[in-house]
Amino acid sequence: MTTCKHCGRTLDAEDLVRHERGRLVVVHCPECKCLLGQYNRHGDDPKTDNREA
C-alpha cells in the first residue's frame, strides 16, 4: 500500500494508474493524478498487468 503525498489517499497497488512508454513505467494516483513514481520495466509484461493507455 502507498499513500498519495498530494491528496493523502491510501492506495493498494491494483488501484494505481500506470502508463507505459516503451520500457518506462509511470505510476500516478487515480484520484488527483499526482505522480507517485516512475521506473524502468525489465522482462515480459506481467500476466496481471492492468495498465491504462
mmCIF file of N, CA and C in Angstrom:
data_model
loop_
_atom_site.group_PDB
_atom_site.id
_atom_site.type_symbol
_atom_site.label_atom_id
_atom_site.label_comp_id
_atom_site.label_asym_id
_atom_site.label_seq_id
_atom_site.Cartn_x
_atom_site.Cartn_y
_atom_site.Cartn_z
ATOM 1 N N MET A 1 0.847 -1.185 0.000
ATOM 2 C CA MET A 1 0.000 0.000 0.000
ATOM 3 C C MET A 1 0.883 1.235 0.000
ATOM 4 N N THR A 2 0.385 2.274 -0.615
ATOM 5 C CA THR A 2 1.093 3.543 -0.656
ATOM 6 C C THR A 2 0.113 4.664 -0.370
ATOM 7 N N THR A 3 0.616 5.779 0.073
ATOM 8 C CA THR A 3 -0.213 6.946 0.350
ATOM 9 C C THR A 3 0.199 8.072 -0.581
ATOM 10 N N CYS A 4 -0.771 8.678 -1.248
ATOM 11 C CA CYS A 4 -0.503 9.803 -2.140
ATOM 12 C C CYS A 4 -0.056 11.002 -1.301
ATOM 13 N N LYS A 5 1.051 11.598 -1.695
ATOM 14 C CA LYS A 5 1.582 12.750 -0.970
ATOM 15 C C LYS A 5 0.769 14.020 -1.207
ATOM 16 N N HIS A 6 -0.064 14.019 -2.228
ATOM 17 C CA HIS A 6 -0.851 15.214 -2.546
ATOM 18 C C HIS A 6 -2.229 15.203 -1.888
ATOM 19 N N CYS A 7 -2.998 14.121 -2.099
ATOM 20 C CA CYS A 7 -4.365 14.081 -1.574
ATOM 21 C C CYS A 7 -4.496 13.260 -0.298
ATOM 22 N N GLY A 8 -3.452 12.480 0.066
ATOM 23 C CA GLY A 8 -3.475 11.700 1.296
ATOM 24 C C GLY A 8 -4.220 10.385 1.219
ATOM 25 N N ARG A 9 -4.714 10.034 0.048
ATOM 26 C CA ARG A 9 -5.467 8.796 -0.124
ATOM 27 C C ARG A 9 -4.534 7.589 -0.016
ATOM 28 N N THR A 10 -4.959 6.549 0.700
ATOM 29 C CA THR A 10 -4.204 5.302 0.794
ATOM 30 C C THR A 10 -4.658 4.380 -0.326
ATOM 31 N N LEU A 11 -3.691 3.871 -1.095
ATOM 32 C CA LEU A 11 -3.996 3.106 -2.302
ATOM 33 C C LEU A 11 -3.315 1.753 -2.286
ATOM 34 N N ASP A 12 -4.036 0.729 -2.750
ATOM 35 C CA ASP A 12 -3.451 -0.575 -2.990
ATOM 36 C C ASP A 12 -2.791 -0.533 -4.370
ATOM 37 N N ALA A 13 -1.877 -1.446 -4.623
ATOM 38 C CA ALA A 13 -1.161 -1.476 -5.899
ATOM 39 C C ALA A 13 -2.123 -1.581 -7.089
ATOM 40 N N GLU A 14 -3.198 -2.351 -6.952
ATOM 41 C CA GLU A 14 -4.143 -2.506 -8.071
ATOM 42 C C GLU A 14 -4.970 -1.248 -8.330
ATOM 43 N N ASP A 15 -4.993 -0.298 -7.389
ATOM 44 C CA ASP A 15 -5.723 0.958 -7.578
ATOM 45 C C ASP A 15 -4.925 2.005 -8.343
ATOM 46 N N LEU A 16 -3.603 1.851 -8.406
ATOM 47 C CA LEU A 16 -2.751 2.839 -9.063
ATOM 48 C C LEU A 16 -2.954 2.813 -10.566
ATOM 49 N N VAL A 17 -2.792 3.956 -11.201
ATOM 50 C CA VAL A 17 -2.899 4.058 -12.652
ATOM 51 C C VAL A 17 -1.490 4.033 -13.223
ATOM 52 N N ARG A 18 -1.276 3.175 -14.217
ATOM 53 C CA ARG A 18 0.029 3.015 -14.845
ATOM 54 C C ARG A 18 -0.032 3.381 -16.310
ATOM 55 N N HIS A 19 1.015 4.020 -16.768
ATOM 56 C CA HIS A 19 1.184 4.305 -18.196
ATOM 57 C C HIS A 19 2.567 3.824 -18.581
ATOM 58 N N GLU A 20 2.679 3.123 -19.703
ATOM 59 C CA GLU A 20 3.971 2.637 -20.151
ATOM 60 C C GLU A 20 4.320 3.258 -21.484
ATOM 61 N N ARG A 21 5.560 3.706 -21.571
ATOM 62 C CA ARG A 21 6.117 4.260 -22.802
ATOM 63 C C ARG A 21 7.396 3.487 -23.076
ATOM 64 N N GLY A 22 7.282 2.431 -23.873
ATOM 65 C CA GLY A 22 8.434 1.558 -24.082
ATOM 66 C C GLY A 22 8.747 0.840 -22.786
ATOM 67 N N ARG A 23 9.931 1.049 -22.255
ATOM 68 C CA ARG A 23 10.342 0.410 -21.004
ATOM 69 C C ARG A 23 10.084 1.290 -19.785
ATOM 70 N N LEU A 24 9.669 2.529 -19.954
ATOM 71 C CA LEU A 24 9.417 3.431 -18.830
ATOM 72 C C LEU A 24 7.981 3.277 -18.341
ATOM 73 N N VAL A 25 7.821 3.079 -17.039
ATOM 74 C CA VAL A 25 6.506 2.945 -16.416
ATOM 75 C C VAL A 25 6.299 4.145 -15.491
ATOM 76 N N VAL A 26 5.186 4.859 -15.677
ATOM 77 C CA VAL A 26 4.833 6.000 -14.845
ATOM 78 C C VAL A 26 3.590 5.621 -14.050
ATOM 79 N N VAL A 27 3.620 5.856 -12.734
ATOM 80 C CA VAL A 27 2.519 5.478 -11.848
ATOM 81 C C VAL A 27 1.975 6.742 -11.191
ATOM 82 N N HIS A 28 0.636 6.891 -11.203
ATOM 83 C CA HIS A 28 0.051 8.060 -10.554
ATOM 84 C C HIS A 28 -1.248 7.720 -9.838
ATOM 85 N N CYS A 29 -1.666 8.637 -8.976
ATOM 86 C CA CYS A 29 -2.875 8.496 -8.179
ATOM 87 C C CYS A 29 -4.103 8.615 -9.084
ATOM 88 N N PRO A 30 -5.072 7.712 -8.968
ATOM 89 C CA PRO A 30 -6.266 7.802 -9.797
ATOM 90 C C PRO A 30 -7.187 8.949 -9.384
ATOM 91 N N GLU A 31 -7.053 9.435 -8.161
ATOM 92 C CA GLU A 31 -7.928 10.496 -7.653
ATOM 93 C C GLU A 31 -7.463 11.881 -8.102
ATOM 94 N N CYS A 32 -6.216 12.233 -7.803
ATOM 95 C CA CYS A 32 -5.731 13.594 -8.072
ATOM 96 C C CYS A 32 -4.705 13.655 -9.197
ATOM 97 N N LYS A 33 -4.343 12.501 -9.755
ATOM 98 C CA LYS A 33 -3.384 12.393 -10.858
ATOM 99 C C LYS A 33 -1.958 12.759 -10.481
ATOM 100 N N CYS A 34 -1.640 12.814 -9.205
ATOM 101 C CA CYS A 34 -0.297 13.133 -8.739
ATOM 102 C C CYS A 34 0.667 12.001 -9.093
ATOM 103 N N LEU A 35 1.843 12.356 -9.593
ATOM 104 C CA LEU A 35 2.867 11.382 -9.916
ATOM 105 C C LEU A 35 3.367 10.718 -8.640
ATOM 106 N N LEU A 36 3.330 9.391 -8.605
ATOM 107 C CA LEU A 36 3.798 8.640 -7.440
ATOM 108 C C LEU A 36 5.144 7.987 -7.690
ATOM 109 N N GLY A 37 5.525 7.835 -8.939
ATOM 110 C CA GLY A 37 6.820 7.248 -9.241
ATOM 111 C C GLY A 37 6.948 6.859 -10.690
ATOM 112 N N GLN A 38 8.182 6.592 -11.087
ATOM 113 C CA GLN A 38 8.446 6.078 -12.428
ATOM 114 C C GLN A 38 9.658 5.163 -12.351
ATOM 115 N N TYR A 39 9.671 4.174 -13.225
ATOM 116 C CA TYR A 39 10.761 3.219 -13.204
ATOM 117 C C TYR A 39 10.889 2.543 -14.560
ATOM 118 N N ASN A 40 12.016 1.905 -14.787
ATOM 119 C CA ASN A 40 12.245 1.119 -15.994
ATOM 120 C C ASN A 40 11.763 -0.298 -15.747
ATOM 121 N N ARG A 41 10.951 -0.792 -16.645
ATOM 122 C CA ARG A 41 10.445 -2.157 -16.538
ATOM 123 C C ARG A 41 11.388 -3.080 -17.300
ATOM 124 N N HIS A 42 11.694 -4.237 -16.703
ATOM 125 C CA HIS A 42 12.548 -5.231 -17.332
ATOM 126 C C HIS A 42 11.767 -6.517 -17.501
ATOM 127 N N GLY A 43 11.996 -7.214 -18.571
ATOM 128 C CA GLY A 43 11.344 -8.502 -18.783
ATOM 129 C C GLY A 43 10.018 -8.366 -19.502
ATOM 130 N N ASP A 44 9.272 -9.449 -19.513
ATOM 131 C CA ASP A 44 7.976 -9.515 -20.183
ATOM 132 C C ASP A 44 6.898 -8.829 -19.353
ATOM 133 N N ASP A 45 5.774 -8.502 -19.998
ATOM 134 C CA ASP A 45 4.634 -7.936 -19.287
ATOM 135 C C ASP A 45 4.112 -8.944 -18.274
ATOM 136 N N PRO A 46 3.789 -8.502 -17.056
ATOM 137 C CA PRO A 46 3.204 -9.422 -16.078
ATOM 138 C C PRO A 46 1.826 -9.894 -16.533
ATOM 139 N N LYS A 47 1.462 -11.105 -16.182
ATOM 140 C CA LYS A 47 0.171 -11.652 -16.597
ATOM 141 C C LYS A 47 -1.000 -10.907 -15.962
ATOM 142 N N THR A 48 -0.765 -10.223 -14.853
ATOM 143 C CA THR A 48 -1.823 -9.488 -14.164
ATOM 144 C C THR A 48 -1.782 -7.988 -14.472
ATOM 145 N N ASP A 49 -1.061 -7.599 -15.526
ATOM 146 C CA ASP A 49 -0.902 -6.186 -15.866
ATOM 147 C C ASP A 49 -2.254 -5.573 -16.213
ATOM 148 N N ASN A 50 -2.653 -4.515 -15.513
ATOM 149 C CA ASN A 50 -3.920 -3.839 -15.793
ATOM 150 C C ASN A 50 -3.675 -2.365 -16.097
ATOM 151 N N ARG A 51 -2.636 -2.096 -16.841
ATOM 152 C CA ARG A 51 -2.262 -0.720 -17.172
ATOM 153 C C ARG A 51 -3.318 -0.053 -18.042
ATOM 154 N N GLU A 52 -3.343 1.253 -17.972
ATOM 155 C CA GLU A 52 -4.234 2.043 -18.817
ATOM 156 C C GLU A 52 -3.408 2.735 -19.880
ATOM 157 N N ALA A 53 -3.968 2.849 -21.058
ATOM 158 C CA ALA A 53 -3.240 3.506 -22.157
ATOM 159 C C ALA A 53 -3.588 4.967 -22.241
#
